[in-house]
Amino acid sequence: MELRDKPCYVTERGLYKGSYIRAGESERRLTPYEVDRIVENKGQPSWDREPVPEASLGDLDETSLSRYTEKQQAAREKTFADGMPTALRRLQVLREDKPTLASLLTMGDYPQQFYPRLTVTFALYPGTGKGDVTEGFRLLDSARITGPIPEMVEEGVRLVEKNMRTAGLIEGVFRKDVPDYPPVAIREALVNALMHRDYSPQPWALPSKLTCTWTDSRFLTLVGFSAE
């Protein structure tokens, strides 16, 4: 079925009550959240461009904002021809004189002041998978990571590196440290998960989080959105 035709639903019941998905040998009705995501995926999501009503320009980190505008001005000087306020609107840093969700999450002093559940949760579990160990220590390390996205990435990488094994590879007369995962790969995975997580309003009302799960078997799992 073409994307433009999804979701297929029972006309008499309407879009939200008549949309189903096949699950094994049965059918399950889609939740309103799932229906909205299917409809939204027909175009380019723009939730990150929405203004944050309670925030102001002062809630953005001055140093981060300055670095960003300097880089943008060097690349496209015409954007700044009509002054900084206009440039900030053109660059989607501000909208309706308020920081956009994207600018707050990337350059904000503390985005969780406005969105306390847009965080990263790190968890290190014993065994080969989550829930394998039901007695004794069920969690070997954990952390709730907050701050703007760049800070959450740095802290997430640090926590994974702290809990990784590092082997010693002898090459001739030299020793080379070889971690379970290259730090650059961890960073890339975490950045991708944060970039592609769902920033639509529905998850804001749920206990939503990006979960970084690490087990004794050295498998690293990143989940962009989970509701418990």
mmCIF file with all atom_site columns, N, CA, C and O in Angstrom, residues 62-98:
data_model
loop_
_atom_site.group_PDB
_atom_site.id
_atom_site.type_symbol
_atom_site.label_atom_id
_atom_site.label_alt_id
_atom_site.label_comp_id
_atom_site.label_asym_id
_atom_site.label_entity_id
_atom_site.label_seq_id
_atom_site.pdbx_PDB_ins_code
_atom_site.Cartn_x
_atom_site.Cartn_y
_atom_site.Cartn_z
_atom_site.occupancy
_atom_site.B_iso_or_equiv
_atom_site.pdbx_formal_charge
_atom_site.auth_seq_id
_atom_site.auth_comp_id
_atom_site.auth_asym_id
_atom_site.auth_atom_id
_atom_site.pdbx_PDB_model_num
ATOM 1   N N  . GLU A 1 62 ? 24.291 31.880 25.949 1.00 0.00 ? 62 GLU A N  1
ATOM 2   C CA . GLU A 1 62 ? 24.851 32.970 25.153 1.00 0.00 ? 62 GLU A CA 1
ATOM 3   C C  . GLU A 1 62 ? 26.061 32.529 24.331 1.00 0.00 ? 62 GLU A C  1
ATOM 4   O O  . GLU A 1 62 ? 26.194 32.901 23.160 1.00 0.00 ? 62 GLU A O  1
ATOM 5   N N  . THR A 1 63 ? 26.926 31.713 24.923 1.00 0.00 ? 63 THR A N  1
ATOM 6   C CA . THR A 1 63 ? 28.122 31.256 24.210 1.00 0.00 ? 63 THR A CA 1
ATOM 7   C C  . THR A 1 63 ? 27.758 30.351 23.042 1.00 0.00 ? 63 THR A C  1
ATOM 8   O O  . THR A 1 63 ? 28.283 30.505 21.933 1.00 0.00 ? 63 THR A O  1
ATOM 9   N N  . SER A 1 64 ? 26.846 29.422 23.270 1.00 0.00 ? 64 SER A N  1
ATOM 10  C CA . SER A 1 64 ? 26.422 28.502 22.205 1.00 0.00 ? 64 SER A CA 1
ATOM 11  C C  . SER A 1 64 ? 25.748 29.259 21.074 1.00 0.00 ? 64 SER A C  1
ATOM 12  O O  . SER A 1 64 ? 26.003 28.983 19.888 1.00 0.00 ? 64 SER A O  1
ATOM 13  N N  . LEU A 1 65 ? 24.891 30.211 21.428 1.00 0.00 ? 65 LEU A N  1
ATOM 14  C CA . LEU A 1 65 ? 24.194 30.997 20.414 1.00 0.00 ? 65 LEU A CA 1
ATOM 15  C C  . LEU A 1 65 ? 25.181 31.837 19.613 1.00 0.00 ? 65 LEU A C  1
ATOM 16  O O  . LEU A 1 65 ? 25.072 31.940 18.379 1.00 0.00 ? 65 LEU A O  1
ATOM 17  N N  . SER A 1 66 ? 26.154 32.425 20.283 1.00 0.00 ? 66 SER A N  1
ATOM 18  C CA . SER A 1 66 ? 27.147 33.253 19.610 1.00 0.00 ? 66 SER A CA 1
ATOM 19  C C  . SER A 1 66 ? 27.971 32.427 18.624 1.00 0.00 ? 66 SER A C  1
ATOM 20  O O  . SER A 1 66 ? 28.213 32.854 17.491 1.00 0.00 ? 66 SER A O  1
ATOM 21  N N  . ARG A 1 67 ? 28.383 31.245 19.037 1.00 0.00 ? 67 ARG A N  1
ATOM 22  C CA . ARG A 1 67 ? 29.155 30.372 18.151 1.00 0.00 ? 67 ARG A CA 1
ATOM 23  C C  . ARG A 1 67 ? 28.343 29.990 16.918 1.00 0.00 ? 67 ARG A C  1
ATOM 24  O O  . ARG A 1 67 ? 28.857 29.953 15.801 1.00 0.00 ? 67 ARG A O  1
ATOM 25  N N  . TYR A 1 68 ? 27.075 29.683 17.142 1.00 0.00 ? 68 TYR A N  1
ATOM 26  C CA . TYR A 1 68 ? 26.216 29.278 16.039 1.00 0.00 ? 68 TYR A CA 1
ATOM 27  C C  . TYR A 1 68 ? 26.010 30.420 15.048 1.00 0.00 ? 68 TYR A C  1
ATOM 28  O O  . TYR A 1 68 ? 26.141 30.236 13.833 1.00 0.00 ? 68 TYR A O  1
ATOM 29  N N  . THR A 1 69 ? 25.692 31.612 15.550 1.00 0.00 ? 69 THR A N  1
ATOM 30  C CA . THR A 1 69 ? 25.434 32.738 14.649 1.00 0.00 ? 69 THR A CA 1
ATOM 31  C C  . THR A 1 69 ? 26.701 33.164 13.910 1.00 0.00 ? 69 THR A C  1
ATOM 32  O O  . THR A 1 69 ? 26.633 33.540 12.732 1.00 0.00 ? 69 THR A O  1
ATOM 33  N N  . GLU A 1 70 ? 27.844 33.084 14.573 1.00 0.00 ? 70 GLU A N  1
ATOM 34  C CA . GLU A 1 70 ? 29.108 33.430 13.901 1.00 0.00 ? 70 GLU A CA 1
ATOM 35  C C  . GLU A 1 70 ? 29.386 32.474 12.743 1.00 0.00 ? 70 GLU A C  1
ATOM 36  O O  . GLU A 1 70 ? 29.809 32.888 11.660 1.00 0.00 ? 70 GLU A O  1
ATOM 37  N N  . LYS A 1 71 ? 29.133 31.202 12.977 1.00 0.00 ? 71 LYS A N  1
ATOM 38  C CA . LYS A 1 71 ? 29.347 30.200 11.928 1.00 0.00 ? 71 LYS A CA 1
ATOM 39  C C  . LYS A 1 71 ? 28.379 30.405 10.774 1.00 0.00 ? 71 LYS A C  1
ATOM 40  O O  . LYS A 1 71 ? 28.757 30.327 9.598  1.00 0.00 ? 71 LYS A O  1
ATOM 41  N N  . GLN A 1 72 ? 27.121 30.690 11.099 1.00 0.00 ? 72 GLN A N  1
ATOM 42  C CA . GLN A 1 72 ? 26.118 30.910 10.056 1.00 0.00 ? 72 GLN A CA 1
ATOM 43  C C  . GLN A 1 72 ? 26.388 32.189 9.277  1.00 0.00 ? 72 GLN A C  1
ATOM 44  O O  . GLN A 1 72 ? 26.201 32.242 8.059  1.00 0.00 ? 72 GLN A O  1
ATOM 45  N N  . GLN A 1 73 ? 26.835 33.228 9.962  1.00 0.00 ? 73 GLN A N  1
ATOM 46  C CA . GLN A 1 73 ? 27.117 34.498 9.296  1.00 0.00 ? 73 GLN A CA 1
ATOM 47  C C  . GLN A 1 73 ? 28.288 34.358 8.331  1.00 0.00 ? 73 GLN A C  1
ATOM 48  O O  . GLN A 1 73 ? 28.296 34.960 7.244  1.00 0.00 ? 73 GLN A O  1
ATOM 49  N N  . ALA A 1 74 ? 29.281 33.555 8.723  1.00 0.00 ? 74 ALA A N  1
ATOM 50  C CA . ALA A 1 74 ? 30.422 33.332 7.845  1.00 0.00 ? 74 ALA A CA 1
ATOM 51  C C  . ALA A 1 74 ? 30.011 32.552 6.597  1.00 0.00 ? 74 ALA A C  1
ATOM 52  O O  . ALA A 1 74 ? 30.569 32.749 5.515  1.00 0.00 ? 74 ALA A O  1
ATOM 53  N N  . ALA A 1 75 ? 28.996 31.692 6.749  1.00 0.00 ? 75 ALA A N  1
ATOM 54  C CA . ALA A 1 75 ? 28.564 30.856 5.630  1.00 0.00 ? 75 ALA A CA 1
ATOM 55  C C  . ALA A 1 75 ? 27.554 31.558 4.727  1.00 0.00 ? 75 ALA A C  1
ATOM 56  O O  . ALA A 1 75 ? 27.546 31.349 3.509  1.00 0.00 ? 75 ALA A O  1
ATOM 57  N N  . ARG A 1 76 ? 26.696 32.399 5.307  1.00 0.00 ? 76 ARG A N  1
ATOM 58  C CA . ARG A 1 76 ? 25.644 33.067 4.533  1.00 0.00 ? 76 ARG A CA 1
ATOM 59  C C  . ARG A 1 76 ? 25.391 34.469 5.078  1.00 0.00 ? 76 ARG A C  1
ATOM 60  O O  . ARG A 1 76 ? 24.461 34.706 5.852  1.00 0.00 ? 76 ARG A O  1
ATOM 61  N N  . GLU A 1 77 ? 26.209 35.378 4.676  1.00 0.00 ? 77 GLU A N  1
ATOM 62  C CA . GLU A 1 77 ? 26.168 36.746 5.193  1.00 0.00 ? 77 GLU A CA 1
ATOM 63  C C  . GLU A 1 77 ? 24.852 37.456 4.899  1.00 0.00 ? 77 GLU A C  1
ATOM 64  O O  . GLU A 1 77 ? 24.393 38.283 5.682  1.00 0.00 ? 77 GLU A O  1
ATOM 65  N N  . LYS A 1 78 ? 24.212 37.120 3.760  1.00 0.00 ? 78 LYS A N  1
ATOM 66  C CA . LYS A 1 78 ? 22.962 37.791 3.394  1.00 0.00 ? 78 LYS A CA 1
ATOM 67  C C  . LYS A 1 78 ? 21.853 37.536 4.414  1.00 0.00 ? 78 LYS A C  1
ATOM 68  O O  . LYS A 1 78 ? 20.948 38.356 4.569  1.00 0.00 ? 78 LYS A O  1
ATOM 69  N N  . THR A 1 79 ? 21.927 36.396 5.114  1.00 0.00 ? 79 THR A N  1
ATOM 70  C CA . THR A 1 79 ? 20.918 36.086 6.122  1.00 0.00 ? 79 THR A CA 1
ATOM 71  C C  . THR A 1 79 ? 20.894 37.149 7.213  1.00 0.00 ? 79 THR A C  1
ATOM 72  O O  . THR A 1 79 ? 19.854 37.416 7.821  1.00 0.00 ? 79 THR A O  1
ATOM 73  N N  . PHE A 1 80 ? 22.035 37.790 7.451  1.00 0.00 ? 80 PHE A N  1
ATOM 74  C CA . PHE A 1 80 ? 22.167 38.754 8.539  1.00 0.00 ? 80 PHE A CA 1
ATOM 75  C C  . PHE A 1 80 ? 22.079 40.203 8.044  1.00 0.00 ? 80 PHE A C  1
ATOM 76  O O  . PHE A 1 80 ? 22.309 41.132 8.822  1.00 0.00 ? 80 PHE A O  1
ATOM 77  N N  . ALA A 1 81 ? 21.727 40.381 6.771  1.00 0.00 ? 81 ALA A N  1
ATOM 78  C CA . ALA A 1 81 ? 21.712 41.720 6.176  1.00 0.00 ? 81 ALA A CA 1
ATOM 79  C C  . ALA A 1 81 ? 20.718 42.653 6.854  1.00 0.00 ? 81 ALA A C  1
ATOM 80  O O  . ALA A 1 81 ? 20.935 43.871 6.909  1.00 0.00 ? 81 ALA A O  1
ATOM 81  N N  . ASP A 1 82 ? 19.633 42.100 7.401  1.00 0.00 ? 82 ASP A N  1
ATOM 82  C CA . ASP A 1 82 ? 18.598 42.926 8.026  1.00 0.00 ? 82 ASP A CA 1
ATOM 83  C C  . ASP A 1 82 ? 18.675 42.933 9.547  1.00 0.00 ? 82 ASP A C  1
ATOM 84  O O  . ASP A 1 82 ? 17.708 43.286 10.214 1.00 0.00 ? 82 ASP A O  1
ATOM 85  N N  . GLY A 1 83 ? 19.812 42.543 10.090 1.00 0.00 ? 83 GLY A N  1
ATOM 86  C CA . GLY A 1 83 ? 20.004 42.587 11.535 1.00 0.00 ? 83 GLY A CA 1
ATOM 87  C C  . GLY A 1 83 ? 19.852 41.227 12.197 1.00 0.00 ? 83 GLY A C  1
ATOM 88  O O  . GLY A 1 83 ? 19.305 40.284 11.616 1.00 0.00 ? 83 GLY A O  1
ATOM 89  N N  . MET A 1 84 ? 20.335 41.139 13.421 1.00 0.00 ? 84 MET A N  1
ATOM 90  C CA . MET A 1 84 ? 20.336 39.880 14.150 1.00 0.00 ? 84 MET A CA 1
ATOM 91  C C  . MET A 1 84 ? 18.933 39.346 14.448 1.00 0.00 ? 84 MET A C  1
ATOM 92  O O  . MET A 1 84 ? 18.689 38.144 14.279 1.00 0.00 ? 84 MET A O  1
ATOM 93  N N  . PRO A 1 85 ? 17.971 40.167 14.916 1.00 0.00 ? 85 PRO A N  1
ATOM 94  C CA . PRO A 1 85 ? 16.638 39.627 15.200 1.00 0.00 ? 85 PRO A CA 1
ATOM 95  C C  . PRO A 1 85 ? 16.016 38.940 13.983 1.00 0.00 ? 85 PRO A C  1
ATOM 96  O O  . PRO A 1 85 ? 15.418 37.861 14.102 1.00 0.00 ? 85 PRO A O  1
ATOM 97  N N  . THR A 1 86 ? 16.158 39.564 12.812 1.00 0.00 ? 86 THR A N  1
ATOM 98  C CA . THR A 1 86 ? 15.613 38.959 11.589 1.00 0.00 ? 86 THR A CA 1
ATOM 99  C C  . THR A 1 86 ? 16.361 37.680 11.244 1.00 0.00 ? 86 THR A C  1
ATOM 100 O O  . THR A 1 86 ? 15.763 36.674 10.830 1.00 0.00 ? 86 THR A O  1
ATOM 101 N N  . ALA A 1 87 ? 17.671 37.699 11.425 1.00 0.00 ? 87 ALA A N  1
ATOM 102 C CA . ALA A 1 87 ? 18.478 36.513 11.138 1.00 0.00 ? 87 ALA A CA 1
ATOM 103 C C  . ALA A 1 87 ? 18.078 35.349 12.025 1.00 0.00 ? 87 ALA A C  1
ATOM 104 O O  . ALA A 1 87 ? 17.993 34.197 11.563 1.00 0.00 ? 87 ALA A O  1
ATOM 105 N N  . LEU A 1 88 ? 17.810 35.605 13.295 1.00 0.00 ? 88 LEU A N  1
ATOM 106 C CA . LEU A 1 88 ? 17.416 34.536 14.210 1.00 0.00 ? 88 LEU A CA 1
ATOM 107 C C  . LEU A 1 88 ? 16.082 33.924 13.811 1.00 0.00 ? 88 LEU A C  1
ATOM 108 O O  . LEU A 1 88 ? 15.865 32.719 13.989 1.00 0.00 ? 88 LEU A O  1
ATOM 109 N N  . ARG A 1 89 ? 15.188 34.736 13.263 1.00 0.00 ? 89 ARG A N  1
ATOM 110 C CA . ARG A 1 89 ? 13.916 34.194 12.771 1.00 0.00 ? 89 ARG A CA 1
ATOM 111 C C  . ARG A 1 89 ? 14.134 33.381 11.503 1.00 0.00 ? 89 ARG A C  1
ATOM 112 O O  . ARG A 1 89 ? 13.540 32.317 11.324 1.00 0.00 ? 89 ARG A O  1
ATOM 113 N N  . ARG A 1 90 ? 14.983 33.881 10.608 1.00 0.00 ? 90 ARG A N  1
ATOM 114 C CA . ARG A 1 90 ? 15.263 33.149 9.375  1.00 0.00 ? 90 ARG A CA 1
ATOM 115 C C  . ARG A 1 90 ? 15.929 31.805 9.644  1.00 0.00 ? 90 ARG A C  1
ATOM 116 O O  . ARG A 1 90 ? 15.689 30.830 8.928  1.00 0.00 ? 90 ARG A O  1
ATOM 117 N N  . LEU A 1 91 ? 16.751 31.764 10.667 1.00 0.00 ? 91 LEU A N  1
ATOM 118 C CA . LEU A 1 91 ? 17.472 30.537 11.016 1.00 0.00 ? 91 LEU A CA 1
ATOM 119 C C  . LEU A 1 91 ? 16.638 29.614 11.904 1.00 0.00 ? 91 LEU A C  1
ATOM 120 O O  . LEU A 1 91 ? 17.118 28.561 12.332 1.00 0.00 ? 91 LEU A O  1
ATOM 121 N N  . GLN A 1 92 ? 15.382 29.991 12.186 1.00 0.00 ? 92 GLN A N  1
ATOM 122 C CA . GLN A 1 92 ? 14.468 29.194 13.016 1.00 0.00 ? 92 GLN A CA 1
ATOM 123 C C  . GLN A 1 92 ? 14.954 29.060 14.459 1.00 0.00 ? 92 GLN A C  1
ATOM 124 O O  . GLN A 1 92 ? 14.559 28.145 15.172 1.00 0.00 ? 92 GLN A O  1
ATOM 125 N N  . VAL A 1 93 ? 15.820 29.995 14.876 1.00 0.00 ? 93 VAL A N  1
ATOM 126 C CA . VAL A 1 93 ? 16.203 30.040 16.283 1.00 0.00 ? 93 VAL A CA 1
ATOM 127 C C  . VAL A 1 93 ? 15.051 30.621 17.094 1.00 0.00 ? 93 VAL A C  1
ATOM 128 O O  . VAL A 1 93 ? 14.743 30.150 18.195 1.00 0.00 ? 93 VAL A O  1
ATOM 129 N N  . LEU A 1 94 ? 14.411 31.627 16.526 1.00 0.00 ? 94 LEU A N  1
ATOM 130 C CA . LEU A 1 94 ? 13.239 32.249 17.134 1.00 0.00 ? 94 LEU A CA 1
ATOM 131 C C  . LEU A 1 94 ? 12.046 32.144 16.189 1.00 0.00 ? 94 LEU A C  1
ATOM 132 O O  . LEU A 1 94 ? 12.208 32.178 14.966 1.00 0.00 ? 94 LEU A O  1
ATOM 133 N N  . ARG A 1 95 ? 10.893 32.028 16.780 1.00 0.00 ? 95 ARG A N  1
ATOM 134 C CA . ARG A 1 95 ? 9.647  32.073 16.025 1.00 0.00 ? 95 ARG A CA 1
ATOM 135 C C  . ARG A 1 95 ? 8.621  32.742 16.913 1.00 0.00 ? 95 ARG A C  1
ATOM 136 O O  . ARG A 1 95 ? 8.436  32.345 18.058 1.00 0.00 ? 95 ARG A O  1
ATOM 137 N N  . GLU A 1 96 ? 7.989  33.768 16.391 1.00 0.00 ? 96 GLU A N  1
ATOM 138 C CA . GLU A 1 96 ? 7.072  34.591 17.198 1.00 0.00 ? 96 GLU A CA 1
ATOM 139 C C  . GLU A 1 96 ? 7.808  35.134 18.425 1.00 0.00 ? 96 GLU A C  1
ATOM 140 O O  . GLU A 1 96 ? 7.256  35.223 19.524 1.00 0.00 ? 96 GLU A O  1
ATOM 141 N N  . ASP A 1 97 ? 9.087  35.474 18.217 1.00 0.00 ? 97 ASP A N  1
ATOM 142 C CA . ASP A 1 97 ? 9.958  36.034 19.249 1.00 0.00 ? 97 ASP A CA 1
ATOM 143 C C  . ASP A 1 97 ? 10.191 35.079 20.421 1.00 0.00 ? 97 ASP A C  1
ATOM 144 O O  . ASP A 1 97 ? 10.591 35.508 21.515 1.00 0.00 ? 97 ASP A O  1
ATOM 145 N N  . LYS A 1 98 ? 9.958  33.798 20.219 1.00 0.00 ? 98 LYS A N  1
ATOM 146 C CA . LYS A 1 98 ? 10.211 32.775 21.231 1.00 0.00 ? 98 LYS A CA 1
ATOM 147 C C  . LYS A 1 98 ? 11.194 31.753 20.668 1.00 0.00 ? 98 LYS A C  1
ATOM 148 O O  . LYS A 1 98 ? 11.191 31.476 19.476 1.00 0.00 ? 98 LYS A O  1
#
